[in-house]
Amino acid sequence: AKSAGGNRYEVADAEADARAITRHGLTTALPAALDRGEFFIEYQPLVHLGDGTVRGAEALVRWLHPQHGVLGPDRFIPLAERTGLIVPLGRWVLEQSVRQARAWQQRHGGTGPLRVNVNLSPCQLTHPGLVQDTVEILERAGLEPDALCLEVTESALIGADDDLLKPLRRLAEMGIDIALDDFGTGYSNLANLRRLPVRVLKLDRSFTQGMQQFPADPVDLKIVEGIVSLAHSLDLAVTVEGVETGAQAEQLRILGCDTAQGWYYARPGPPERLHELALVDATG
Ligand code: C2E
Ligand code: CA
Ligand code: CA
Ligand code: CA
């Protein structure tokens, strides 16, 4: 037993070492990756539950690593946050996404303008250049502020003081929507919502998971119903993430959710794909 235990530890250590090496390698490769243009963005449609039309998309960053292939954001965003690279990387994502939204609008003659959602890391929120950078990016691209939604996680805003909220308020005053991402995972005080310059709640995937089958888990139904009615009473729209089945979509629509996102509609994909999906809607 002793030697088996010893082996287990050795294996565990070797794995931990390998992870640390990869982490270290990825961390040191990050800045050059931005210069070399190894990042790209996929867009996942946001669908209006009432009429099924595509209203916009969330921008999700990926890294095409020369050795490791395509890496998802969970592999490198935490590293970029720790090293500060998230500020230039986040600015790059914002600029690309805003230009993309402008391009969609110019090509899309359908049911109203396509909007874009961009994730903001807490480090970007505390960066003094955020408001100015955002204004300049919108102006350079010629995109109206109301075509942009910035997503901030609930956990980033828990206990947020005025210094943190000030830039968000300025962005909201300009007409940019702020969405509270991963809502329901951060145990925030619901009354706290009134203090935040937020227009949209993005209900975390964990809530929609209980609705994959019909009929849904009754407790999940009650919780989502409560959140939707609270949100609507505060004039907030509700977006649901992780919709994977038609049964989920239908139940969430009946519960009054406004917008949905998930594999049932489309996986994240290249920007041309969004244009095709939106065009299909526009022409029926
Ligand atoms: P998120 O903002 O909660 O984004 C939603 C995640 O759920 C995405 O994972 C998306 O691909 C995935 N997803 C969408 N529909 C479904 C579904 O039906 N089922 C399941 N199981 N998953 C679904 P992804 O692309 O791996 O992104 C992970 C996280 O990385 C994001 O979570 C976000 O927090 C972060 N992230 C992505 N892009 C950026 C960025 O540009 N900046 C920052 N700061 N964070 C980003
Ligand atoms: Ca998000
Ligand atoms: Ca989310
Ligand atoms: Ca999430």
mmCIF file of C-alpha atoms and ligand atoms in Angstrom:
data_model
loop_
_atom_site.group_PDB
_atom_site.id
_atom_site.type_symbol
_atom_site.label_atom_id
_atom_site.label_comp_id
_atom_site.label_asym_id
_atom_site.label_seq_id
_atom_site.Cartn_x
_atom_site.Cartn_y
_atom_site.Cartn_z
ATOM 1 C CA ALA A 1 0.000 0.000 0.000
ATOM 2 C CA LYS A 2 2.883 2.246 0.869
ATOM 3 C CA SER A 3 4.518 1.941 -2.515
ATOM 4 C CA ALA A 4 1.214 2.308 -4.357
ATOM 5 C CA GLY A 5 0.601 5.516 -2.407
ATOM 6 C CA GLY A 6 4.063 6.649 -3.322
ATOM 7 C CA ASN A 7 3.386 5.977 -6.982
ATOM 8 C CA ARG A 8 0.155 7.893 -6.867
ATOM 9 C CA TYR A 9 1.971 10.862 -5.455
ATOM 10 C CA GLU A 10 4.614 10.613 -8.139
ATOM 11 C CA VAL A 11 1.984 10.514 -10.863
ATOM 12 C CA ALA A 12 0.120 13.413 -9.274
ATOM 13 C CA ASP A 13 3.346 15.382 -8.997
ATOM 14 C CA ALA A 14 4.259 14.675 -12.600
ATOM 15 C CA GLU A 15 0.843 15.876 -13.733
ATOM 16 C CA ALA A 16 1.079 18.969 -11.565
ATOM 17 C CA ASP A 17 4.541 19.634 -13.014
ATOM 18 C CA ALA A 18 3.248 19.235 -16.560
ATOM 19 C CA ARG A 19 0.394 21.612 -15.838
ATOM 20 C CA ALA A 20 2.751 24.139 -14.264
ATOM 21 C CA ILE A 21 5.084 23.924 -17.251
ATOM 22 C CA THR A 22 2.216 24.405 -19.694
ATOM 23 C CA ARG A 23 0.885 27.265 -17.621
ATOM 24 C CA HIS A 24 4.307 28.844 -17.497
ATOM 25 C CA GLY A 25 4.808 28.301 -21.226
ATOM 26 C CA LEU A 26 1.423 29.760 -22.086
ATOM 27 C CA THR A 27 1.985 32.726 -19.789
ATOM 28 C CA THR A 28 5.311 33.627 -21.352
ATOM 29 C CA ALA A 29 3.912 33.125 -24.876
ATOM 30 C CA LEU A 30 0.878 35.386 -24.316
ATOM 31 C CA PRO A 31 2.312 38.837 -25.162
ATOM 32 C CA ALA A 32 3.933 37.632 -28.394
ATOM 33 C CA ALA A 33 0.721 35.823 -29.325
ATOM 34 C CA LEU A 34 -1.130 39.119 -29.353
ATOM 35 C CA ASP A 35 1.555 40.705 -31.561
ATOM 36 C CA ARG A 36 1.545 37.709 -33.904
ATOM 37 C CA GLY A 37 -2.211 37.753 -34.312
ATOM 38 C CA GLU A 38 -2.795 34.280 -32.835
ATOM 39 C CA PHE A 39 -6.089 35.250 -31.159
ATOM 40 C CA PHE A 40 -9.395 35.098 -32.960
ATOM 41 C CA ILE A 41 -13.009 35.611 -32.023
ATOM 42 C CA GLU A 42 -16.019 33.354 -32.421
ATOM 43 C CA TYR A 43 -19.535 34.739 -32.193
ATOM 44 C CA GLN A 44 -22.521 32.977 -30.662
ATOM 45 C CA PRO A 45 -26.007 34.189 -31.631
ATOM 46 C CA LEU A 46 -28.381 35.806 -29.160
ATOM 47 C CA VAL A 47 -31.920 34.837 -30.071
ATOM 48 C CA HIS A 48 -35.110 36.676 -29.154
ATOM 49 C CA LEU A 49 -37.338 34.059 -27.474
ATOM 50 C CA GLY A 50 -40.553 35.777 -28.501
ATOM 51 C CA ASP A 51 -40.061 35.637 -32.268
ATOM 52 C CA GLY A 52 -36.942 33.499 -32.736
ATOM 53 C CA THR A 53 -34.957 36.175 -34.559
ATOM 54 C CA VAL A 54 -31.212 36.636 -34.130
ATOM 55 C CA ARG A 55 -30.620 39.988 -32.439
ATOM 56 C CA GLY A 56 -26.879 39.894 -32.012
ATOM 57 C CA ALA A 57 -24.021 37.754 -30.734
ATOM 58 C CA GLU A 58 -21.572 37.331 -27.887
ATOM 59 C CA ALA A 59 -17.889 37.612 -28.772
ATOM 60 C CA LEU A 60 -15.823 34.719 -27.365
ATOM 61 C CA VAL A 61 -12.047 34.833 -27.745
ATOM 62 C CA ARG A 62 -9.851 31.834 -28.724
ATOM 63 C CA TRP A 63 -6.109 31.351 -29.098
ATOM 64 C CA LEU A 64 -4.734 29.450 -32.079
ATOM 65 C CA HIS A 65 -1.546 28.275 -30.401
ATOM 66 C CA PRO A 66 1.180 27.143 -32.841
ATOM 67 C CA GLN A 67 1.837 23.924 -30.816
ATOM 68 C CA HIS A 68 -1.316 23.275 -28.800
ATOM 69 C CA GLY A 69 -3.952 24.137 -31.400
ATOM 70 C CA VAL A 70 -7.089 26.083 -30.493
ATOM 71 C CA LEU A 71 -7.241 26.947 -26.781
ATOM 72 C CA GLY A 72 -10.479 28.061 -25.111
ATOM 73 C CA PRO A 73 -10.588 31.204 -22.958
ATOM 74 C CA ASP A 74 -10.668 29.195 -19.716
ATOM 75 C CA ARG A 75 -7.096 28.102 -20.511
ATOM 76 C CA PHE A 76 -5.590 31.569 -20.950
ATOM 77 C CA ILE A 77 -7.895 34.361 -19.670
ATOM 78 C CA PRO A 78 -6.932 33.672 -16.020
ATOM 79 C CA LEU A 79 -3.248 33.820 -17.029
ATOM 80 C CA ALA A 80 -3.817 37.039 -18.960
ATOM 81 C CA GLU A 81 -5.560 38.501 -15.916
ATOM 82 C CA ARG A 82 -2.670 37.591 -13.642
ATOM 83 C CA THR A 83 -0.067 39.127 -15.955
ATOM 84 C CA GLY A 84 -2.029 42.225 -16.940
ATOM 85 C CA LEU A 85 -2.130 41.225 -20.620
ATOM 86 C CA ILE A 86 -5.912 41.134 -20.295
ATOM 87 C CA VAL A 87 -5.991 44.917 -20.716
ATOM 88 C CA PRO A 88 -4.495 45.029 -24.241
ATOM 89 C CA LEU A 89 -6.114 41.670 -25.125
ATOM 90 C CA GLY A 90 -9.515 42.864 -23.912
ATOM 91 C CA ARG A 91 -9.112 46.110 -25.843
ATOM 92 C CA TRP A 92 -8.274 44.093 -28.967
ATOM 93 C CA VAL A 93 -11.380 41.907 -28.508
ATOM 94 C CA LEU A 94 -13.524 45.018 -28.054
ATOM 95 C CA GLU A 95 -12.114 46.709 -31.150
ATOM 96 C CA GLN A 96 -12.549 43.616 -33.344
ATOM 97 C CA SER A 97 -16.069 42.971 -32.074
ATOM 98 C CA VAL A 98 -17.207 46.562 -32.520
ATOM 99 C CA ARG A 99 -15.858 46.612 -36.091
ATOM 100 C CA GLN A 100 -17.559 43.293 -36.752
ATOM 101 C CA ALA A 101 -20.895 44.606 -35.461
ATOM 102 C CA ARG A 102 -20.563 47.610 -37.757
ATOM 103 C CA ALA A 103 -19.870 45.279 -40.697
ATOM 104 C CA TRP A 104 -22.950 43.162 -39.865
ATOM 105 C CA GLN A 105 -25.082 46.277 -39.734
ATOM 106 C CA GLN A 106 -23.862 47.482 -43.105
ATOM 107 C CA ARG A 107 -24.592 44.133 -44.774
ATOM 108 C CA HIS A 108 -27.767 43.290 -42.909
ATOM 109 C CA GLY A 109 -30.975 44.779 -44.190
ATOM 110 C CA GLY A 110 -33.217 42.686 -41.947
ATOM 111 C CA THR A 111 -35.108 43.010 -38.699
ATOM 112 C CA GLY A 112 -33.200 45.841 -37.085
ATOM 113 C CA PRO A 113 -29.542 46.233 -36.203
ATOM 114 C CA LEU A 114 -27.387 43.357 -34.988
ATOM 115 C CA ARG A 115 -25.716 44.026 -31.675
ATOM 116 C CA VAL A 116 -22.578 42.621 -30.086
ATOM 117 C CA ASN A 117 -21.850 41.530 -26.499
ATOM 118 C CA VAL A 118 -18.268 41.693 -25.216
ATOM 119 C CA ASN A 119 -16.951 40.260 -21.936
ATOM 120 C CA LEU A 120 -15.100 42.623 -19.612
ATOM 121 C CA SER A 121 -12.651 41.278 -17.061
ATOM 122 C CA PRO A 122 -12.567 42.879 -13.585
ATOM 123 C CA CYS A 123 -9.008 44.060 -14.408
ATOM 124 C CA GLN A 124 -10.364 46.077 -17.324
ATOM 125 C CA LEU A 125 -12.965 47.667 -15.054
ATOM 126 C CA THR A 126 -10.284 49.066 -12.776
ATOM 127 C CA HIS A 127 -8.101 50.202 -15.684
ATOM 128 C CA PRO A 128 -8.316 54.009 -15.960
ATOM 129 C CA GLY A 129 -8.417 53.994 -19.792
ATOM 130 C CA LEU A 130 -11.607 51.936 -20.111
ATOM 131 C CA VAL A 131 -14.142 54.674 -20.835
ATOM 132 C CA GLN A 132 -11.882 56.659 -23.165
ATOM 133 C CA ASP A 133 -10.760 53.541 -25.061
ATOM 134 C CA THR A 134 -14.347 52.424 -25.517
ATOM 135 C CA VAL A 135 -15.473 55.829 -26.806
ATOM 136 C CA GLU A 136 -12.593 55.904 -29.301
ATOM 137 C CA ILE A 137 -13.218 52.356 -30.491
ATOM 138 C CA LEU A 138 -16.904 53.083 -31.128
ATOM 139 C CA GLU A 139 -16.095 56.332 -32.942
ATOM 140 C CA ARG A 140 -13.392 54.789 -35.109
ATOM 141 C CA ALA A 141 -15.786 52.035 -36.176
ATOM 142 C CA GLY A 142 -18.800 54.314 -36.510
ATOM 143 C CA LEU A 143 -20.935 52.074 -34.284
ATOM 144 C CA GLU A 144 -23.755 53.480 -32.160
ATOM 145 C CA PRO A 145 -23.188 52.847 -28.423
ATOM 146 C CA ASP A 146 -26.580 51.129 -28.134
ATOM 147 C CA ALA A 147 -25.352 48.354 -30.433
ATOM 148 C CA LEU A 148 -22.802 47.357 -27.773
ATOM 149 C CA CYS A 149 -23.408 45.391 -24.589
ATOM 150 C CA LEU A 150 -20.595 44.884 -22.076
ATOM 151 C CA GLU A 151 -20.839 41.765 -19.893
ATOM 152 C CA VAL A 152 -19.452 41.918 -16.363
ATOM 153 C CA THR A 153 -19.699 38.938 -14.029
ATOM 154 C CA GLU A 154 -21.852 39.168 -10.961
ATOM 155 C CA SER A 155 -18.870 38.165 -8.805
ATOM 156 C CA ALA A 156 -16.823 41.110 -10.142
ATOM 157 C CA LEU A 157 -19.473 43.529 -8.880
ATOM 158 C CA ILE A 158 -20.216 41.990 -5.502
ATOM 159 C CA GLY A 159 -19.424 44.612 -2.925
ATOM 160 C CA ALA A 160 -18.351 46.993 -5.679
ATOM 161 C CA ASP A 161 -17.698 50.502 -4.389
ATOM 162 C CA ASP A 162 -18.361 53.742 -6.230
ATOM 163 C CA ASP A 163 -14.881 53.852 -7.780
ATOM 164 C CA LEU A 164 -15.597 50.597 -9.559
ATOM 165 C CA LEU A 165 -19.128 51.555 -10.561
ATOM 166 C CA LYS A 166 -18.250 55.020 -11.875
ATOM 167 C CA PRO A 167 -16.808 53.883 -15.238
ATOM 168 C CA LEU A 168 -19.737 51.487 -15.695
ATOM 169 C CA ARG A 169 -22.185 54.315 -15.011
ATOM 170 C CA ARG A 170 -20.448 56.521 -17.580
ATOM 171 C CA LEU A 171 -20.605 53.756 -20.179
ATOM 172 C CA ALA A 172 -24.286 53.167 -19.383
ATOM 173 C CA GLU A 173 -25.032 56.897 -19.702
ATOM 174 C CA MET A 174 -23.526 56.826 -23.182
ATOM 175 C CA GLY A 175 -26.117 54.227 -24.148
ATOM 176 C CA ILE A 176 -24.018 51.081 -23.822
ATOM 177 C CA ASP A 177 -25.903 48.237 -22.143
ATOM 178 C CA ILE A 178 -24.275 46.542 -19.191
ATOM 179 C CA ALA A 179 -25.152 42.889 -18.570
ATOM 180 C CA LEU A 180 -24.597 41.035 -15.320
ATOM 181 C CA ASP A 181 -22.994 37.768 -16.464
ATOM 182 C CA ASP A 182 -23.230 34.386 -14.718
ATOM 183 C CA PHE A 183 -26.090 35.756 -12.649
ATOM 184 C CA GLY A 184 -27.160 33.554 -9.767
ATOM 185 C CA THR A 185 -23.705 32.113 -9.047
ATOM 186 C CA GLY A 186 -22.388 35.016 -6.972
ATOM 187 C CA TYR A 187 -24.842 35.133 -4.069
ATOM 188 C CA SER A 188 -25.257 38.868 -4.470
ATOM 189 C CA ASN A 189 -27.913 40.671 -2.544
ATOM 190 C CA LEU A 190 -30.826 41.062 -4.935
ATOM 191 C CA ALA A 191 -31.605 44.519 -3.542
ATOM 192 C CA ASN A 192 -28.066 45.393 -4.584
ATOM 193 C CA LEU A 193 -29.178 45.187 -8.210
ATOM 194 C CA ARG A 194 -30.865 48.562 -7.968
ATOM 195 C CA ARG A 195 -27.494 50.170 -7.254
ATOM 196 C CA LEU A 196 -25.883 48.755 -10.382
ATOM 197 C CA PRO A 197 -26.100 50.418 -13.825
ATOM 198 C CA VAL A 198 -27.225 47.127 -15.319
ATOM 199 C CA ARG A 199 -29.854 46.555 -18.043
ATOM 200 C CA VAL A 200 -29.587 42.798 -18.548
ATOM 201 C CA LEU A 201 -29.291 39.752 -16.316
ATOM 202 C CA LYS A 202 -27.569 36.784 -17.907
ATOM 203 C CA LEU A 203 -28.857 33.794 -16.031
ATOM 204 C CA ASP A 204 -26.103 31.236 -15.504
ATOM 205 C CA ARG A 205 -26.236 27.901 -17.317
ATOM 206 C CA SER A 206 -26.628 26.041 -14.008
ATOM 207 C CA PHE A 207 -30.232 27.293 -13.823
ATOM 208 C CA THR A 208 -31.200 26.170 -17.304
ATOM 209 C CA GLN A 209 -29.704 22.698 -16.894
ATOM 210 C CA GLY A 210 -32.733 21.477 -14.926
ATOM 211 C CA MET A 211 -34.923 22.304 -17.912
ATOM 212 C CA GLN A 212 -33.379 20.082 -20.536
ATOM 213 C CA GLN A 213 -36.234 17.637 -20.155
ATOM 214 C CA PHE A 214 -39.923 18.251 -20.246
ATOM 215 C CA PRO A 215 -41.412 18.673 -17.705
ATOM 216 C CA ALA A 216 -38.612 20.581 -15.995
ATOM 217 C CA ASP A 217 -37.497 20.253 -12.393
ATOM 218 C CA PRO A 218 -40.234 22.181 -10.522
ATOM 219 C CA VAL A 219 -37.771 23.832 -8.137
ATOM 220 C CA ASP A 220 -35.682 25.135 -11.054
ATOM 221 C CA LEU A 221 -38.860 26.441 -12.657
ATOM 222 C CA LYS A 222 -39.804 28.319 -9.488
ATOM 223 C CA ILE A 223 -36.355 29.860 -9.131
ATOM 224 C CA VAL A 224 -36.181 31.048 -12.720
ATOM 225 C CA GLU A 225 -39.751 32.335 -12.501
ATOM 226 C CA GLY A 226 -38.820 34.350 -9.403
ATOM 227 C CA ILE A 227 -35.686 35.805 -10.982
ATOM 228 C CA VAL A 228 -37.540 36.780 -14.164
ATOM 229 C CA SER A 229 -40.299 38.539 -12.265
ATOM 230 C CA LEU A 230 -37.795 40.364 -10.067
ATOM 231 C CA ALA A 231 -35.736 41.380 -13.118
ATOM 232 C CA HIS A 232 -38.747 42.638 -15.027
ATOM 233 C CA SER A 233 -40.005 44.589 -12.022
ATOM 234 C CA LEU A 234 -36.611 46.361 -12.016
ATOM 235 C CA ASP A 235 -36.834 46.950 -15.799
ATOM 236 C CA LEU A 236 -34.074 44.474 -16.561
ATOM 237 C CA ALA A 237 -34.097 42.086 -19.496
ATOM 238 C CA VAL A 238 -33.255 38.419 -18.909
ATOM 239 C CA THR A 239 -30.925 36.453 -21.159
ATOM 240 C CA VAL A 240 -30.528 32.722 -20.566
ATOM 241 C CA GLU A 241 -27.315 30.876 -21.349
ATOM 242 C CA GLY A 242 -26.670 27.246 -22.144
ATOM 243 C CA VAL A 243 -29.931 26.460 -23.930
ATOM 244 C CA GLU A 244 -29.251 23.056 -25.442
ATOM 245 C CA THR A 245 -32.724 21.663 -26.208
ATOM 246 C CA GLY A 246 -36.014 22.815 -27.705
ATOM 247 C CA ALA A 247 -37.802 21.848 -24.472
ATOM 248 C CA GLN A 248 -35.581 24.237 -22.532
ATOM 249 C CA ALA A 249 -36.154 27.038 -25.017
ATOM 250 C CA GLU A 250 -39.914 26.589 -24.878
ATOM 251 C CA GLN A 251 -40.098 26.487 -21.071
ATOM 252 C CA LEU A 252 -37.819 29.523 -20.739
ATOM 253 C CA ARG A 253 -39.964 31.401 -23.245
ATOM 254 C CA ILE A 254 -43.103 30.571 -21.244
ATOM 255 C CA LEU A 255 -41.366 31.775 -18.066
ATOM 256 C CA GLY A 256 -40.898 35.153 -19.755
ATOM 257 C CA CYS A 257 -37.163 35.118 -20.453
ATOM 258 C CA ASP A 258 -36.333 37.621 -23.199
ATOM 259 C CA THR A 259 -33.257 36.310 -24.992
ATOM 260 C CA ALA A 260 -31.529 32.946 -25.261
ATOM 261 C CA GLN A 261 -28.105 31.677 -26.188
ATOM 262 C CA GLY A 262 -26.883 28.110 -26.531
ATOM 263 C CA TRP A 263 -26.042 25.117 -28.661
ATOM 264 C CA TYR A 264 -29.716 24.542 -29.499
ATOM 265 C CA TYR A 265 -29.498 27.649 -31.692
ATOM 266 C CA ALA A 266 -25.834 27.638 -32.638
ATOM 267 C CA ARG A 267 -22.378 26.973 -31.306
ATOM 268 C CA PRO A 268 -19.916 29.870 -31.318
ATOM 269 C CA GLY A 269 -18.628 30.284 -34.879
ATOM 270 C CA PRO A 270 -17.052 32.620 -37.414
ATOM 271 C CA PRO A 271 -18.644 36.035 -37.998
ATOM 272 C CA GLU A 272 -20.002 35.123 -41.463
ATOM 273 C CA ARG A 273 -22.110 32.403 -39.836
ATOM 274 C CA LEU A 274 -23.982 34.972 -37.763
ATOM 275 C CA HIS A 275 -24.772 36.962 -40.846
ATOM 276 C CA GLU A 276 -26.229 33.855 -42.507
ATOM 277 C CA LEU A 277 -28.362 33.006 -39.448
ATOM 278 C CA ALA A 278 -29.670 36.554 -39.188
ATOM 279 C CA LEU A 279 -30.364 36.711 -42.927
ATOM 280 C CA VAL A 280 -32.410 33.508 -42.840
ATOM 281 C CA ASP A 281 -34.571 35.182 -40.180
ATOM 282 C CA ALA A 282 -34.917 38.399 -42.115
ATOM 283 C CA THR A 283 -36.131 36.665 -45.257
ATOM 284 C CA GLY A 284 -38.360 34.222 -43.362
HETATM 285 P P1 C2E B 1 -19.300 33.087 -20.520
HETATM 286 O O1 C2E B 1 -19.189 34.556 -20.712
HETATM 287 O O2 C2E B 1 -20.248 32.585 -19.496
HETATM 288 O O3 C2E B 1 -19.606 32.504 -21.970
HETATM 289 C C1 C2E B 1 -20.468 31.427 -22.204
HETATM 290 C C2 C2E B 1 -19.704 30.125 -22.356
HETATM 291 O O4 C2E B 1 -20.646 29.058 -22.476
HETATM 292 C C3 C2E B 1 -18.836 30.050 -23.616
HETATM 293 O O5 C2E B 1 -17.689 29.253 -23.310
HETATM 294 C C4 C2E B 1 -19.748 29.319 -24.595
HETATM 295 O O6 C2E B 1 -19.045 28.687 -25.647
HETATM 296 C C5 C2E B 1 -20.403 28.324 -23.671
HETATM 297 N N1 C2E B 1 -21.695 27.865 -24.183
HETATM 298 C C6 C2E B 1 -22.539 28.509 -25.017
HETATM 299 N N2 C2E B 1 -23.668 27.818 -25.232
HETATM 300 C C7 C2E B 1 -23.559 26.657 -24.527
HETATM 301 C C8 C2E B 1 -24.419 25.515 -24.337
HETATM 302 O O7 C2E B 1 -25.525 25.425 -24.874
HETATM 303 N N3 C2E B 1 -23.966 24.535 -23.520
HETATM 304 C C9 C2E B 1 -22.757 24.595 -22.913
HETATM 305 N N4 C2E B 1 -22.377 23.577 -22.136
HETATM 306 N N5 C2E B 1 -21.910 25.667 -23.059
HETATM 307 C C10 C2E B 1 -22.307 26.684 -23.855
HETATM 308 P P2 C2E B 1 -16.234 29.698 -23.769
HETATM 309 O O8 C2E B 1 -16.268 30.265 -25.154
HETATM 310 O O9 C2E B 1 -15.321 28.547 -23.493
HETATM 311 O O10 C2E B 1 -15.905 30.889 -22.786
HETATM 312 C C11 C2E B 1 -15.689 30.645 -21.411
HETATM 313 C C12 C2E B 1 -15.573 31.919 -20.632
HETATM 314 O O11 C2E B 1 -14.401 32.655 -20.984
HETATM 315 C C13 C2E B 1 -16.719 32.885 -20.884
HETATM 316 O O12 C2E B 1 -17.847 32.477 -20.145
HETATM 317 C C14 C2E B 1 -16.110 34.188 -20.394
HETATM 318 O O13 C2E B 1 -16.209 34.285 -18.996
HETATM 319 C C15 C2E B 1 -14.643 34.019 -20.773
HETATM 320 N N6 C2E B 1 -14.356 34.788 -21.989
HETATM 321 C C16 C2E B 1 -14.562 34.454 -23.287
HETATM 322 N N7 C2E B 1 -14.151 35.454 -24.107
HETATM 323 C C17 C2E B 1 -13.687 36.439 -23.301
HETATM 324 C C18 C2E B 1 -13.129 37.747 -23.548
HETATM 325 O O14 C2E B 1 -12.981 38.240 -24.677
HETATM 326 N N8 C2E B 1 -12.755 38.477 -22.438
HETATM 327 C C19 C2E B 1 -12.913 37.995 -21.161
HETATM 328 N N9 C2E B 1 -12.520 38.775 -20.129
HETATM 329 N N10 C2E B 1 -13.432 36.790 -20.907
HETATM 330 C C20 C2E B 1 -13.818 36.019 -21.971
HETATM 331 CA CA CA B 2 -20.346 36.271 -21.093
HETATM 332 CA CA CA B 3 -22.066 33.717 -18.720
HETATM 333 CA CA CA B 4 -20.482 31.041 -17.497
#
